[in-house]
PDB file of C-alpha atoms in Angstrom:
ATOM      1  CA  UNK K   1     -24.049-122.176-244.283  1.00 80.00           C
ATOM      2  CA  UNK K   2     -23.450-118.931-246.131  1.00 89.00           C
ATOM      3  CA  UNK K   3     -23.228-115.550-244.417  1.00 95.00           C
ATOM      4  CA  UNK K   4     -23.468-112.122-246.030  1.00 97.00           C
ATOM      5  CA  UNK K   5     -20.872-109.475-245.175  1.00 98.00           C
ATOM      6  CA  UNK K   6     -21.772-105.895-246.024  1.00 98.00           C
ATOM      7  CA  UNK K   7     -19.314-103.003-245.791  1.00 97.00           C
ATOM      8  CA  UNK K   8     -20.589 -99.434-245.767  1.00 97.00           C
ATOM      9  CA  UNK K   9     -19.489 -95.893-245.040  1.00 97.00           C
ATOM     10  CA  UNK K  10     -21.667 -92.762-244.929  1.00 96.00           C
ATOM     11  CA  UNK K  11     -24.366 -94.230-247.206  1.00 96.00           C
ATOM     12  CA  UNK K  12     -27.572 -94.870-245.290  1.00 96.00           C
ATOM     13  CA  UNK K  13     -29.730 -95.009-248.436  1.00 97.00           C
ATOM     14  CA  UNK K  14     -27.423 -97.518-250.127  1.00 97.00           C
ATOM     15  CA  UNK K  15     -27.244 -99.733-247.060  1.00 97.00           C
ATOM     16  CA  UNK K  16     -31.032 -99.712-246.715  1.00 97.00           C
ATOM     17  CA  UNK K  17     -31.341-100.862-250.360  1.00 97.00           C
ATOM     18  CA  UNK K  18     -28.995-103.736-249.573  1.00 97.00           C
ATOM     19  CA  UNK K  19     -30.789-104.668-246.339  1.00 97.00           C
ATOM     20  CA  UNK K  20     -34.168-104.596-248.090  1.00 96.00           C
ATOM     21  CA  UNK K  21     -32.857-106.870-250.841  1.00 95.00           C
ATOM     22  CA  UNK K  22     -31.535-109.450-248.336  1.00 94.00           C
ATOM     23  CA  UNK K  23     -34.569-109.467-246.020  1.00 94.00           C
ATOM     24  CA  UNK K  24     -36.239-112.527-247.546  1.00 90.00           C
ATOM     25  CA  UNK K  25     -32.988-114.492-247.421  1.00 90.00           C
ATOM     26  CA  UNK K  26     -32.485-113.602-243.782  1.00 94.00           C
ATOM     27  CA  UNK K  27     -36.080-114.307-242.790  1.00 92.00           C
ATOM     28  CA  UNK K  28     -37.029-117.250-245.011  1.00 89.00           C
ATOM     29  CA  UNK K  29     -33.668-119.047-245.172  1.00 89.00           C
ATOM     30  CA  UNK K  30     -32.241-117.899-241.832  1.00 91.00           C
ATOM     31  CA  UNK K  31     -29.120-116.434-243.475  1.00 93.00           C
ATOM     32  CA  UNK K  32     -27.112-114.076-241.316  1.00 96.00           C
ATOM     33  CA  UNK K  33     -25.721-110.730-242.398  1.00 98.00           C
ATOM     34  CA  UNK K  34     -22.850-108.821-240.830  1.00 98.00           C
ATOM     35  CA  UNK K  35     -22.670-105.078-241.386  1.00 98.00           C
ATOM     36  CA  UNK K  36     -19.314-103.371-241.012  1.00 97.00           C
ATOM     37  CA  UNK K  37     -19.887 -99.630-240.811  1.00 97.00           C
ATOM     38  CA  UNK K  38     -17.293 -96.852-240.850  1.00 96.00           C
ATOM     39  CA  UNK K  39     -19.774 -93.987-241.089  1.00 96.00           C
ATOM     40  CA  UNK K  40     -19.582 -90.771-239.147  1.00 96.00           C
ATOM     41  CA  UNK K  41     -21.395 -90.643-235.804  1.00 95.00           C
ATOM     42  CA  UNK K  42     -24.624 -89.129-237.147  1.00 96.00           C
ATOM     43  CA  UNK K  43     -25.050 -91.620-239.984  1.00 96.00           C
ATOM     44  CA  UNK K  44     -23.999 -94.621-237.885  1.00 96.00           C
ATOM     45  CA  UNK K  45     -26.687 -93.658-235.371  1.00 96.00           C
ATOM     46  CA  UNK K  46     -29.257 -93.527-238.158  1.00 97.00           C
ATOM     47  CA  UNK K  47     -28.111 -96.903-239.458  1.00 96.00           C
ATOM     48  CA  UNK K  48     -28.385 -98.529-236.037  1.00 96.00           C
ATOM     49  CA  UNK K  49     -31.886 -97.105-235.617  1.00 95.00           C
ATOM     50  CA  UNK K  50     -33.017 -98.305-239.060  1.00 93.00           C
ATOM     51  CA  UNK K  51     -31.713-101.868-238.706  1.00 94.00           C
ATOM     52  CA  UNK K  52     -32.521-102.606-235.063  1.00 93.00           C
ATOM     53  CA  UNK K  53     -35.680-104.553-235.998  1.00 94.00           C
ATOM     54  CA  UNK K  54     -34.031-106.540-238.805  1.00 96.00           C
ATOM     55  CA  UNK K  55     -33.758-110.289-238.294  1.00 97.00           C
ATOM     56  CA  UNK K  56     -30.325-111.970-238.481  1.00 97.00           C
ATOM     57  CA  UNK K  57     -28.323-108.748-238.801  1.00 97.00           C
ATOM     58  CA  UNK K  58     -25.237-108.102-236.690  1.00 97.00           C
ATOM     59  CA  UNK K  59     -23.875-104.554-236.702  1.00 97.00           C
ATOM     60  CA  UNK K  60     -20.276-103.503-236.058  1.00 97.00           C
ATOM     61  CA  UNK K  61     -18.777-100.049-236.226  1.00 97.00           C
ATOM     62  CA  UNK K  62     -15.112 -99.815-237.170  1.00 95.00           C
ATOM     63  CA  UNK K  63     -12.884 -96.781-237.360  1.00 94.00           C
ATOM     64  CA  UNK K  64     -12.320 -95.968-241.047  1.00 91.00           C
ATOM     65  CA  UNK K  65      -9.207 -97.820-242.155  1.00 90.00           C
ATOM     66  CA  UNK K  66      -9.984 -98.940-245.708  1.00 89.00           C
ATOM     67  CA  UNK K  67     -12.294-101.467-247.272  1.00 90.00           C
ATOM     68  CA  UNK K  68      -9.816-104.357-246.984  1.00 92.00           C
ATOM     69  CA  UNK K  69      -9.664-103.826-243.242  1.00 94.00           C
ATOM     70  CA  UNK K  70     -13.475-103.821-243.076  1.00 95.00           C
ATOM     71  CA  UNK K  71     -13.692-107.030-245.128  1.00 94.00           C
ATOM     72  CA  UNK K  72     -11.150-108.713-242.843  1.00 95.00           C
ATOM     73  CA  UNK K  73     -13.060-107.496-239.774  1.00 96.00           C
ATOM     74  CA  UNK K  74     -16.208-109.103-241.180  1.00 95.00           C
ATOM     75  CA  UNK K  75     -14.402-112.356-241.931  1.00 96.00           C
ATOM     76  CA  UNK K  76     -13.001-112.457-238.402  1.00 96.00           C
ATOM     77  CA  UNK K  77     -16.493-112.002-236.960  1.00 96.00           C
ATOM     78  CA  UNK K  78     -18.080-114.752-239.021  1.00 96.00           C
ATOM     79  CA  UNK K  79     -18.220-118.434-238.276  1.00 93.00           C
ATOM     80  CA  UNK K  80     -19.782-119.407-241.599  1.00 94.00           C
ATOM     81  CA  UNK K  81     -18.222-121.852-244.008  1.00 92.00           C
ATOM     82  CA  UNK K  82     -19.075-119.638-247.015  1.00 93.00           C
ATOM     83  CA  UNK K  83     -19.085-115.842-247.252  1.00 95.00           C
ATOM     84  CA  UNK K  84     -20.903-113.586-249.656  1.00 94.00           C
ATOM     85  CA  UNK K  85     -19.663-109.990-249.883  1.00 96.00           C
ATOM     86  CA  UNK K  86     -22.564-107.710-250.753  1.00 95.00           C
ATOM     87  CA  UNK K  87     -21.540-104.106-250.208  1.00 93.00           C
ATOM     88  CA  UNK K  88     -23.762-101.256-249.129  1.00 93.00           C
ATOM     89  CA  UNK K  89     -25.765-100.136-252.153  1.00 94.00           C
ATOM     90  CA  UNK K  90     -25.603-103.538-253.858  1.00 95.00           C
ATOM     91  CA  UNK K  91     -28.843-105.469-254.255  1.00 95.00           C
ATOM     92  CA  UNK K  92     -29.696-109.084-254.885  1.00 92.00           C
ATOM     93  CA  UNK K  93     -31.190-109.987-258.236  1.00 88.00           C
ATOM     94  CA  UNK K  94     -34.817-110.815-257.416  1.00 81.00           C
ATOM     95  CA  UNK K  95     -34.706-113.736-259.884  1.00 84.00           C
ATOM     96  CA  UNK K  96     -31.732-115.383-258.161  1.00 83.00           C
ATOM     97  CA  UNK K  97     -32.211-119.027-257.197  1.00 81.00           C
ATOM     98  CA  UNK K  98     -31.102-119.116-253.570  1.00 77.00           C
ATOM     99  CA  UNK K  99     -31.192-122.929-253.593  1.00 78.00           C
ATOM    100  CA  UNK K 100     -28.012-122.937-255.670  1.00 75.00           C
ATOM    101  CA  UNK K 101     -26.254-121.377-252.659  1.00 68.00           C
ATOM    102  CA  UNK K 102     -27.637-123.657-249.961  1.00 68.00           C
TER     103      UNK K 102
END
């Protein structure tokens, strides 16, 4: 199965756009999404509060050490065969045919 890895830092609004765009995939197709966050304490608290009710989302906080480190952290915490990197602020095209990924 495919799993979505999302990297974010200090961008609550962008992450919420991304989470909103993946909701149907996570709920209807049971896709999982990993969030790797390197935000400051205030924003990371807001993120955790905003996503706590989201289905199939796993949240990790990582000390800021560059996007490559965050991507690798996400890879290491995934057990999926296929990975889709969709960064905070990115959104899924609503016309995308998810069946081509499954």
